[in-house]
PDB file of C-alpha atoms and ligand atoms in Angstrom:
ATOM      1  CA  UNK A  30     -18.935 -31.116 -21.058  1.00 95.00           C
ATOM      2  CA  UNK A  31     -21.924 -30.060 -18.962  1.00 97.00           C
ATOM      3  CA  UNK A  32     -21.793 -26.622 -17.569  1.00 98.00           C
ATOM      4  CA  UNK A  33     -24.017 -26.244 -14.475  1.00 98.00           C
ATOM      5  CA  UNK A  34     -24.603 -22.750 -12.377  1.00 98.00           C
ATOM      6  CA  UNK A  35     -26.258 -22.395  -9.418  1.00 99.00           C
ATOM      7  CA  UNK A  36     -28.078 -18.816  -8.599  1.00 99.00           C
ATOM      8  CA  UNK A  37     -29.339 -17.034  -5.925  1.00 98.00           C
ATOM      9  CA  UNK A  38     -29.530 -13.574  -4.996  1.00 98.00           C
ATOM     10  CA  UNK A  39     -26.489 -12.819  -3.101  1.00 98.00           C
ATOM     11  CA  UNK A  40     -24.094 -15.164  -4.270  1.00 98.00           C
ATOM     12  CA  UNK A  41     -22.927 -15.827  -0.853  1.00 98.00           C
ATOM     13  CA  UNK A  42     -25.333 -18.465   1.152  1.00 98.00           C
ATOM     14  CA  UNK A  43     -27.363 -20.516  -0.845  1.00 98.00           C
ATOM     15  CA  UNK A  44     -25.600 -21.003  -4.515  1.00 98.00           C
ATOM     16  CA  UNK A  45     -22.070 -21.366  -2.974  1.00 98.00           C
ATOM     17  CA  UNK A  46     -23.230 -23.731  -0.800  1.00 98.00           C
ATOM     18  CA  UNK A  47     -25.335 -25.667  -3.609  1.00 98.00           C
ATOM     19  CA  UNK A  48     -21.889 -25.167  -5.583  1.00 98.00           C
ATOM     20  CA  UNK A  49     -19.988 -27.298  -2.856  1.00 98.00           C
ATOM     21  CA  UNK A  50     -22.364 -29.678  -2.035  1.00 98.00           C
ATOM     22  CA  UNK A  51     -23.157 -30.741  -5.814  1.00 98.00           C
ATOM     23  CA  UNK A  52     -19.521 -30.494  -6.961  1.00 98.00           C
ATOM     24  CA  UNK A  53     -19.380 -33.240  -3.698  1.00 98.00           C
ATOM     25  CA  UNK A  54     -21.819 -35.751  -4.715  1.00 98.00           C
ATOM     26  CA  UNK A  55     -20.553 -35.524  -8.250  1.00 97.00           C
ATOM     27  CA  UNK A  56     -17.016 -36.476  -7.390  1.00 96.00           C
ATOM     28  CA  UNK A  57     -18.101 -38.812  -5.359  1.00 97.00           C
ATOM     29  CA  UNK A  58     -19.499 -40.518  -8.235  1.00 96.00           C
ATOM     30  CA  UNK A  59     -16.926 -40.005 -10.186  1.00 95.00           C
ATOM     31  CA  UNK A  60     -17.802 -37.399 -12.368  1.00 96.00           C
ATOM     32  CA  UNK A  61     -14.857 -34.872 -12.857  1.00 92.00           C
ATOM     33  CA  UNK A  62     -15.277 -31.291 -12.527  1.00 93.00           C
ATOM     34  CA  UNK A  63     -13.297 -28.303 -13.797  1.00 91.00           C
ATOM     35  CA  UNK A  64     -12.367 -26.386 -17.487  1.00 87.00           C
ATOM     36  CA  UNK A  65     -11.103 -28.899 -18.791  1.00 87.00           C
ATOM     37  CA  UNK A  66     -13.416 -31.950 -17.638  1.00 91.00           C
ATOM     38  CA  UNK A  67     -16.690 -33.898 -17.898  1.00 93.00           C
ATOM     39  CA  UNK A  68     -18.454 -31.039 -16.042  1.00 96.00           C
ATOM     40  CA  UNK A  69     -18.205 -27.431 -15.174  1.00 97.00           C
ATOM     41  CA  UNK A  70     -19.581 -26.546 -11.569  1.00 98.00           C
ATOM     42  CA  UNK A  71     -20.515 -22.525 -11.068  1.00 98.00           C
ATOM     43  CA  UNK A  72     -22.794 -20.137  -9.143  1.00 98.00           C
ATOM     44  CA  UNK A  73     -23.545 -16.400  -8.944  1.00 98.00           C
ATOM     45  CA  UNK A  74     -25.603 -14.220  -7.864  1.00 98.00           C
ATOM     46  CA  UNK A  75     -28.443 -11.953  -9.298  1.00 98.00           C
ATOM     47  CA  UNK A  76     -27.246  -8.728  -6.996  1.00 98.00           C
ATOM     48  CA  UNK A  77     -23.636  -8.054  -6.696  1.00 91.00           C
ATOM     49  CA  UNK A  78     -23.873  -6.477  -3.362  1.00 93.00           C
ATOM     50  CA  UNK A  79     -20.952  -9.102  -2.440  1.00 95.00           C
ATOM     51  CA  UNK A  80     -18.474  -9.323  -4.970  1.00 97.00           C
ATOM     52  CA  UNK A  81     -15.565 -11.321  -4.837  1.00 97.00           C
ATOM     53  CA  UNK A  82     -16.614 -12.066  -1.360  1.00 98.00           C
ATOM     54  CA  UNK A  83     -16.315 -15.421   0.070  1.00 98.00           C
ATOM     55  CA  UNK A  84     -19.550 -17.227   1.263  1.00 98.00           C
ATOM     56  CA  UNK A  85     -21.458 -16.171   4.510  1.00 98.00           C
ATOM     57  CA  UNK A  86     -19.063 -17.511   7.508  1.00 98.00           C
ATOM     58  CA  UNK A  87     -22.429 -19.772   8.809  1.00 98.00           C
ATOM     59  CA  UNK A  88     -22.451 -21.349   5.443  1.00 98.00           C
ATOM     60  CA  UNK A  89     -19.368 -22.278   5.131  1.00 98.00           C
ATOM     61  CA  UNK A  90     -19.373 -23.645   8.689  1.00 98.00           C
ATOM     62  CA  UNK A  91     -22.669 -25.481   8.146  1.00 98.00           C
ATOM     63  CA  UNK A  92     -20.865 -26.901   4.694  1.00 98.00           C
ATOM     64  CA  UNK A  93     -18.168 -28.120   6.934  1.00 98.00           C
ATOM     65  CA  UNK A  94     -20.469 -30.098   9.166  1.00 98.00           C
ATOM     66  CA  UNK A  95     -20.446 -32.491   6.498  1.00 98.00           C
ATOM     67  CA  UNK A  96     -17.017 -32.395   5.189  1.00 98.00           C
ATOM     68  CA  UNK A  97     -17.673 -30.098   2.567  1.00 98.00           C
ATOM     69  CA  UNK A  98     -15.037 -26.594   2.516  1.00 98.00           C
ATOM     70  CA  UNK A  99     -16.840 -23.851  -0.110  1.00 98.00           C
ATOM     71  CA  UNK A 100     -14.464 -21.179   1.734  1.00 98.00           C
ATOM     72  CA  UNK A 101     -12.536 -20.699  -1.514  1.00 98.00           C
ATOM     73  CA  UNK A 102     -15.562 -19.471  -3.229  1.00 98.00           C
ATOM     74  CA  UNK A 103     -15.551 -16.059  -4.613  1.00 98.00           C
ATOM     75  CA  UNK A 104     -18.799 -14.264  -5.003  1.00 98.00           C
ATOM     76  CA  UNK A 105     -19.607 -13.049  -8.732  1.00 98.00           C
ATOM     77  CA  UNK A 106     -22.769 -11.559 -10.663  1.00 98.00           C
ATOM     78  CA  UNK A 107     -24.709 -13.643 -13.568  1.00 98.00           C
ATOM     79  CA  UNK A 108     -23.778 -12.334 -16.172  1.00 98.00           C
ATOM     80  CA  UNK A 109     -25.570 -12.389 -19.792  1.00 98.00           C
ATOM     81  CA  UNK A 110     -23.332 -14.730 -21.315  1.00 98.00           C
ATOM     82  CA  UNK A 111     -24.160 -17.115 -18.808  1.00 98.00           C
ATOM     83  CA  UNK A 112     -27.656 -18.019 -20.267  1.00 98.00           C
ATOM     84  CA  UNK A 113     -25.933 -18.899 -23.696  1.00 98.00           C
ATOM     85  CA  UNK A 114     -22.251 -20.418 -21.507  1.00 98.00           C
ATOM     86  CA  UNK A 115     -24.488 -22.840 -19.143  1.00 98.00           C
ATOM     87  CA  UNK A 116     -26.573 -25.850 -20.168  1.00 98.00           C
ATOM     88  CA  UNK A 117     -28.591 -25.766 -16.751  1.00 98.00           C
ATOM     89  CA  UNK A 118     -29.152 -22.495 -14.372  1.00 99.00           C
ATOM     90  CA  UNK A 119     -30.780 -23.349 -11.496  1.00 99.00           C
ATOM     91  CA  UNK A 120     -32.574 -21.043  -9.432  1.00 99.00           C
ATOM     92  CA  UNK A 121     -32.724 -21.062  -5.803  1.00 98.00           C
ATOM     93  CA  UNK A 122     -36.311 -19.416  -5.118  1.00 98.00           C
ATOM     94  CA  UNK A 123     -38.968 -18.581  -7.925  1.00 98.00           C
ATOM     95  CA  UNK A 124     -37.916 -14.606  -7.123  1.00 98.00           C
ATOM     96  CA  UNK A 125     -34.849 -15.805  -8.977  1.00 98.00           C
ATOM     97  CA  UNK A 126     -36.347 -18.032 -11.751  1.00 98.00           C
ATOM     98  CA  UNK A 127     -38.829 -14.490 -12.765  1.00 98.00           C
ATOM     99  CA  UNK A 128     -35.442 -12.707 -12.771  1.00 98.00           C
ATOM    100  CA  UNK A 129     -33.510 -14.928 -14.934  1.00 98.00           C
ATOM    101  CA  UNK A 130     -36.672 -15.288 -17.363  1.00 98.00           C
ATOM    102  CA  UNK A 131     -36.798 -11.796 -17.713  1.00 98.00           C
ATOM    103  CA  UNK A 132     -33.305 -11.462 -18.809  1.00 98.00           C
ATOM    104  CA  UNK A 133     -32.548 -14.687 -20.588  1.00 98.00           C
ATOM    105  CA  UNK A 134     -32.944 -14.907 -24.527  1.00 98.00           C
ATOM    106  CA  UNK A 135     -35.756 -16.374 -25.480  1.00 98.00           C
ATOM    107  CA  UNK A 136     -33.574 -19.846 -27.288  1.00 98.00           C
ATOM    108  CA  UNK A 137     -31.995 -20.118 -23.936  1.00 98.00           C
ATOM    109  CA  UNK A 138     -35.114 -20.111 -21.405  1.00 98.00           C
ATOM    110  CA  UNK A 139     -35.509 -23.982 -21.519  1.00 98.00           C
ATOM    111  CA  UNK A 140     -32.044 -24.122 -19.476  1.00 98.00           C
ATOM    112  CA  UNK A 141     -33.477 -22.267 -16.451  1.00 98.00           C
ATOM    113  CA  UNK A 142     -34.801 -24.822 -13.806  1.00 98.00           C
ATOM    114  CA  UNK A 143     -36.136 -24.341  -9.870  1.00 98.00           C
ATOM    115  CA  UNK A 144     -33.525 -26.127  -8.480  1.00 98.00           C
ATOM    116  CA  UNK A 145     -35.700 -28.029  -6.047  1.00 98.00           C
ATOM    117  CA  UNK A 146     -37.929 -29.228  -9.215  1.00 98.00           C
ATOM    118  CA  UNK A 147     -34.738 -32.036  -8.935  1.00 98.00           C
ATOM    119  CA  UNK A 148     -35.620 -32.880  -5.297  1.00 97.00           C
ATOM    120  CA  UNK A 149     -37.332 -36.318  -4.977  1.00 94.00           C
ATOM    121  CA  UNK A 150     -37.459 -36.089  -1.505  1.00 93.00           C
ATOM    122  CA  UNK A 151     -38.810 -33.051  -0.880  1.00 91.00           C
ATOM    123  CA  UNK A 152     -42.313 -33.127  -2.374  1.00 91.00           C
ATOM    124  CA  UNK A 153     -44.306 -29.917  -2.216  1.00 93.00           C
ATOM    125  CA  UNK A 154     -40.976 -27.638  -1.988  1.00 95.00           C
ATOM    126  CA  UNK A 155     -40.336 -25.666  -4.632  1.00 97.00           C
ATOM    127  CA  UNK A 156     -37.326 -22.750  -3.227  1.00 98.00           C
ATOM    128  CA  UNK A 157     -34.929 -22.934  -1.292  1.00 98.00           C
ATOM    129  CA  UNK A 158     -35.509 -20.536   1.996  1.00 97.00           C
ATOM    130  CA  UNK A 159     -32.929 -17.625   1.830  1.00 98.00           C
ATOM    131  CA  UNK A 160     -31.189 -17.814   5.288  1.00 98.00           C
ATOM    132  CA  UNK A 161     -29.573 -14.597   5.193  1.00 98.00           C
ATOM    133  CA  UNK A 162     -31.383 -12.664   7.658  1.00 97.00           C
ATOM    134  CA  UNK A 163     -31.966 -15.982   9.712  1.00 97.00           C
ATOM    135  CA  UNK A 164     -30.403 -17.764  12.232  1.00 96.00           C
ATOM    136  CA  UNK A 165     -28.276 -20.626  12.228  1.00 95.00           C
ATOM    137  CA  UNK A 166     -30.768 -23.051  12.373  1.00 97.00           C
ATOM    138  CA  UNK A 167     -32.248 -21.375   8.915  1.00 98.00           C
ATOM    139  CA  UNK A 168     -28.611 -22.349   7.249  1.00 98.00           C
ATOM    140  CA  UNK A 169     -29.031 -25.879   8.608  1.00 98.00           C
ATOM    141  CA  UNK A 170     -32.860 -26.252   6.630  1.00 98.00           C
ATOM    142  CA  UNK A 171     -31.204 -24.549   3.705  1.00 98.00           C
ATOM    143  CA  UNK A 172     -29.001 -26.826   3.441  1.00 98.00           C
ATOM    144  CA  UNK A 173     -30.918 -30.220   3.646  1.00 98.00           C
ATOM    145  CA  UNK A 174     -33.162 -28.818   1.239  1.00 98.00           C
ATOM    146  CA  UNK A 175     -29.732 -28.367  -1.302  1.00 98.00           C
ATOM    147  CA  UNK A 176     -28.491 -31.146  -0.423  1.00 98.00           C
ATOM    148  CA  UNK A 177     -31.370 -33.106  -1.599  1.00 98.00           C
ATOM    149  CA  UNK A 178     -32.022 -31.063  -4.667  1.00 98.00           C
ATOM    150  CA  UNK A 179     -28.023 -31.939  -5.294  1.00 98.00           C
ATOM    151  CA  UNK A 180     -28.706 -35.384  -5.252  1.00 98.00           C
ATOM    152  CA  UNK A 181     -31.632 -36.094  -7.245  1.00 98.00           C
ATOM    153  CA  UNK A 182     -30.154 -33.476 -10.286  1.00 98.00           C
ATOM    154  CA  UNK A 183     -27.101 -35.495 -10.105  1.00 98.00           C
ATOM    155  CA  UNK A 184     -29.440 -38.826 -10.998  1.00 97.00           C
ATOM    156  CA  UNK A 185     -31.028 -36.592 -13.761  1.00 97.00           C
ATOM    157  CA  UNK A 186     -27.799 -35.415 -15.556  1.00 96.00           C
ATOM    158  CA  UNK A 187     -26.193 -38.961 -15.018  1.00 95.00           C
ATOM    159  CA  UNK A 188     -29.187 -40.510 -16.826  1.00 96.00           C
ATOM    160  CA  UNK A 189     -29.760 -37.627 -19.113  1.00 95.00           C
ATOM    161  CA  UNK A 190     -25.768 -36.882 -20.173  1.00 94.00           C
ATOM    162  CA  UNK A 191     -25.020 -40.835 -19.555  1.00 90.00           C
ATOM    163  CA  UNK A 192     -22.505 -39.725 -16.573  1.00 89.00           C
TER     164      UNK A 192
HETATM  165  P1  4NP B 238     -28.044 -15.758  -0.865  1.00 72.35           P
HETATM  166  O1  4NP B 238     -28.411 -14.939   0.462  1.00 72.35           O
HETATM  167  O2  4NP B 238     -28.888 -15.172  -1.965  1.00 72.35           O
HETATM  168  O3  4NP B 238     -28.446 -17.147  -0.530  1.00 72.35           O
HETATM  169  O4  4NP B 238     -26.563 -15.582  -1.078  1.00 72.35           O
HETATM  170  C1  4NP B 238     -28.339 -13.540   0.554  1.00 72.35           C
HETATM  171  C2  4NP B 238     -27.110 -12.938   0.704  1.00 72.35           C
HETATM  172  C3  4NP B 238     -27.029 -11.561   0.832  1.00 72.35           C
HETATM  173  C4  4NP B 238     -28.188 -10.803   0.814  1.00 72.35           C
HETATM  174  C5  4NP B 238     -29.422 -11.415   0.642  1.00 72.35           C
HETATM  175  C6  4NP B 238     -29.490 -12.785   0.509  1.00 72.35           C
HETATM  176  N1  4NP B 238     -28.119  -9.394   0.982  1.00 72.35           N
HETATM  177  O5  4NP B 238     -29.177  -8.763   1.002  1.00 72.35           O
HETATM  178  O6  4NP B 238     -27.010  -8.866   1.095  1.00 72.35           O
END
Protein backbone atom coordinates (compact mmCIF):
# COMPACT_ATOMS: atom_id res chain seq x y z
CA UNK A 1 0.00 0.00 0.00
CA UNK A 2 1.04 3.62 -0.54
CA UNK A 3 0.28 5.95 2.24
CA UNK A 4 0.05 9.58 1.04
CA UNK A 5 -0.61 12.85 3.45
CA UNK A 6 -1.19 16.06 2.44
CA UNK A 7 -0.08 19.13 4.91
CA UNK A 8 -0.69 22.49 5.40
CA UNK A 9 -0.90 24.69 8.23
CA UNK A 10 -4.40 24.66 9.32
CA UNK A 11 -5.65 21.51 8.25
CA UNK A 12 -8.77 23.05 7.05
CA UNK A 13 -8.36 24.76 3.35
CA UNK A 14 -5.66 23.62 1.42
CA UNK A 15 -4.72 19.79 2.54
CA UNK A 16 -8.44 18.77 2.87
CA UNK A 17 -9.08 20.02 -0.25
CA UNK A 18 -5.80 18.38 -1.87
CA UNK A 19 -7.17 15.24 0.19
CA UNK A 20 -10.50 15.26 -1.92
CA UNK A 21 -9.35 16.21 -5.05
CA UNK A 22 -6.41 13.50 -5.21
CA UNK A 23 -8.46 10.74 -3.54
CA UNK A 24 -10.82 11.88 -6.91
CA UNK A 25 -8.46 11.49 -9.66
CA UNK A 26 -7.18 8.33 -8.08
CA UNK A 27 -10.51 6.58 -8.10
CA UNK A 28 -11.11 7.69 -11.12
CA UNK A 29 -8.32 5.70 -12.30
CA UNK A 30 -9.03 3.07 -10.50
CA UNK A 31 -6.80 3.05 -7.79
CA UNK A 32 -8.59 2.09 -4.45
CA UNK A 33 -8.25 4.03 -1.42
CA UNK A 34 -8.77 3.23 2.27
CA UNK A 35 -7.02 0.83 5.33
CA UNK A 36 -7.32 -1.84 3.79
CA UNK A 37 -6.47 -0.97 -0.02
CA UNK A 38 -3.92 -0.12 -2.72
CA UNK A 39 -3.55 3.38 -1.18
CA UNK A 40 -4.06 5.34 1.94
CA UNK A 41 -5.23 9.07 1.31
CA UNK A 42 -4.57 11.60 4.55
CA UNK A 43 -3.88 15.24 5.48
CA UNK A 44 -3.19 17.33 8.60
CA UNK A 45 -2.15 20.16 9.65
CA UNK A 46 1.10 21.64 11.24
CA UNK A 47 -1.08 23.95 13.90
CA UNK A 48 -4.00 22.42 15.54
CA UNK A 49 -5.84 25.60 15.97
CA UNK A 50 -8.84 23.56 14.22
CA UNK A 51 -9.15 20.26 15.49
CA UNK A 52 -11.61 17.91 14.52
CA UNK A 53 -13.06 20.69 12.55
CA UNK A 54 -14.41 20.18 9.19
CA UNK A 55 -12.80 22.11 6.23
CA UNK A 56 -13.32 25.95 5.69
CA UNK A 57 -17.16 26.22 4.38
CA UNK A 58 -15.54 28.12 0.92
CA UNK A 59 -13.49 25.06 0.42
CA UNK A 60 -15.73 22.73 0.61
CA UNK A 61 -18.07 24.73 -1.63
CA UNK A 62 -15.31 25.43 -4.16
CA UNK A 63 -14.60 21.36 -3.94
CA UNK A 64 -18.17 20.96 -4.84
CA UNK A 65 -17.95 23.05 -7.97
CA UNK A 66 -16.43 20.13 -9.40
CA UNK A 67 -18.23 17.31 -7.89
CA UNK A 68 -15.91 16.73 -5.27
CA UNK A 69 -17.68 16.65 -1.26
CA UNK A 70 -14.44 16.89 1.41
CA UNK A 71 -17.27 17.98 4.06
CA UNK A 72 -16.66 14.76 5.99
CA UNK A 73 -13.16 15.72 6.66
CA UNK A 74 -12.07 16.12 10.15
CA UNK A 75 -9.20 18.39 10.90
CA UNK A 76 -6.14 16.65 12.80
CA UNK A 77 -2.38 17.64 13.72
CA UNK A 78 0.82 15.78 12.04
CA UNK A 79 1.85 13.92 14.24
CA UNK A 80 5.52 12.30 14.65
CA UNK A 81 4.61 8.99 13.63
CA UNK A 82 3.50 10.28 10.51
CA UNK A 83 7.06 10.82 9.02
CA UNK A 84 7.86 7.02 9.70
CA UNK A 85 3.53 5.91 8.84
CA UNK A 86 3.60 7.88 5.29
CA UNK A 87 5.66 7.07 2.20
CA UNK A 88 5.04 10.70 0.70
CA UNK A 89 4.18 14.07 2.84
CA UNK A 90 3.55 16.70 0.77
CA UNK A 91 3.77 20.13 1.74
CA UNK A 92 1.58 22.83 0.66
CA UNK A 93 4.01 26.00 0.87
CA UNK A 94 7.89 25.81 1.59
CA UNK A 95 6.83 27.42 5.31
CA UNK A 96 5.57 23.88 5.68
CA UNK A 97 8.34 21.81 3.96
CA UNK A 98 11.13 23.92 6.71
CA UNK A 99 8.64 22.75 9.37
CA UNK A 100 8.38 19.20 8.55
CA UNK A 101 12.33 19.07 7.93
CA UNK A 102 12.88 20.32 11.16
CA UNK A 103 10.91 17.71 12.84
CA UNK A 104 11.25 14.69 10.64
CA UNK A 105 14.04 11.98 11.42
CA UNK A 106 16.71 12.27 9.48
CA UNK A 107 15.96 8.32 7.50
CA UNK A 108 12.60 9.74 6.80
CA UNK A 109 13.39 13.31 5.14
CA UNK A 110 13.51 11.87 1.53
CA UNK A 111 9.54 11.34 1.90
CA UNK A 112 8.84 15.08 2.30
CA UNK A 113 8.01 16.68 -1.17
CA UNK A 114 6.57 20.46 -2.24
CA UNK A 115 3.57 19.27 -3.45
CA UNK A 116 3.57 21.46 -6.52
CA UNK A 117 7.22 19.94 -7.42
CA UNK A 118 4.40 17.20 -9.07
CA UNK A 119 2.72 19.97 -11.12
CA UNK A 120 3.61 19.75 -14.87
CA UNK A 121 1.52 22.42 -15.66
CA UNK A 122 2.36 24.87 -13.49
CA UNK A 123 6.00 25.72 -14.22
CA UNK A 124 7.64 28.27 -11.95
CA UNK A 125 5.08 27.50 -8.92
CA UNK A 126 6.39 26.04 -6.19
CA UNK A 127 3.37 26.57 -3.01
CA UNK A 128 0.29 26.54 -2.98
CA UNK A 129 -1.20 30.22 -1.89
CA UNK A 130 -2.89 29.85 1.60
CA UNK A 131 -6.44 31.29 1.00
CA UNK A 132 -7.41 31.63 4.45
CA UNK A 133 -7.46 35.21 4.96
CA UNK A 134 -8.53 35.66 1.19
CA UNK A 135 -11.45 35.87 -0.65
CA UNK A 136 -13.27 33.50 -2.60
CA UNK A 137 -11.60 34.01 -5.62
CA UNK A 138 -8.16 33.03 -3.58
CA UNK A 139 -9.96 29.40 -2.89
CA UNK A 140 -10.73 29.17 -6.61
CA UNK A 141 -6.55 29.73 -7.57
CA UNK A 142 -5.86 27.39 -4.70
CA UNK A 143 -7.53 25.04 -6.02
CA UNK A 144 -6.41 24.87 -9.75
CA UNK A 145 -3.06 24.97 -8.49
CA UNK A 146 -4.06 21.40 -6.32
CA UNK A 147 -5.75 20.20 -8.72
CA UNK A 148 -2.92 20.16 -11.05
CA UNK A 149 -0.33 19.15 -8.54
CA UNK A 150 -3.07 16.10 -7.93
CA UNK A 151 -2.80 15.11 -11.29
CA UNK A 152 0.68 15.02 -12.28
CA UNK A 153 1.64 13.07 -8.60
CA UNK A 154 -0.96 10.67 -9.55
CA UNK A 155 1.19 9.97 -13.05
CA UNK A 156 4.32 9.78 -10.73
CA UNK A 157 3.05 7.16 -8.17
CA UNK A 158 1.24 5.20 -11.05
CA UNK A 159 4.59 4.94 -12.88
CA UNK A 160 6.67 4.79 -9.79
CA UNK A 161 4.32 2.10 -7.59
CA UNK A 162 3.10 0.51 -11.13
CA UNK A 163 -0.66 1.70 -10.18
P1 LIG B 1 -4.81 25.93 5.55
O1 LIG B 1 -5.32 27.43 5.81
O2 LIG B 1 -3.43 25.85 6.13
O3 LIG B 1 -4.81 25.83 4.07
O4 LIG B 1 -5.81 25.03 6.22
C1 LIG B 1 -5.34 28.03 7.08
C2 LIG B 1 -6.35 27.70 7.96
C3 LIG B 1 -6.40 28.31 9.20
C4 LIG B 1 -5.45 29.25 9.54
C5 LIG B 1 -4.43 29.57 8.66
C6 LIG B 1 -4.38 28.95 7.43
N1 LIG B 1 -5.52 29.91 10.80
O5 LIG B 1 -4.67 30.78 11.04
O6 LIG B 1 -6.41 29.59 11.59
Amino acid sequence: MVKVLFVCLGNICRSPTAEGVFRHHANNAGIKDGFTREMFIDSAGTAGFHLAAAPDKRAQLTALKFGIDIGEIKARKLAQEDYADFDYLLAMDSEILRYMQGKCPENHLLKLHLFMSFSETSPGISEVPDPYYGEIDDFDIAYEFIDRAAQGFLKHIQNKHNL
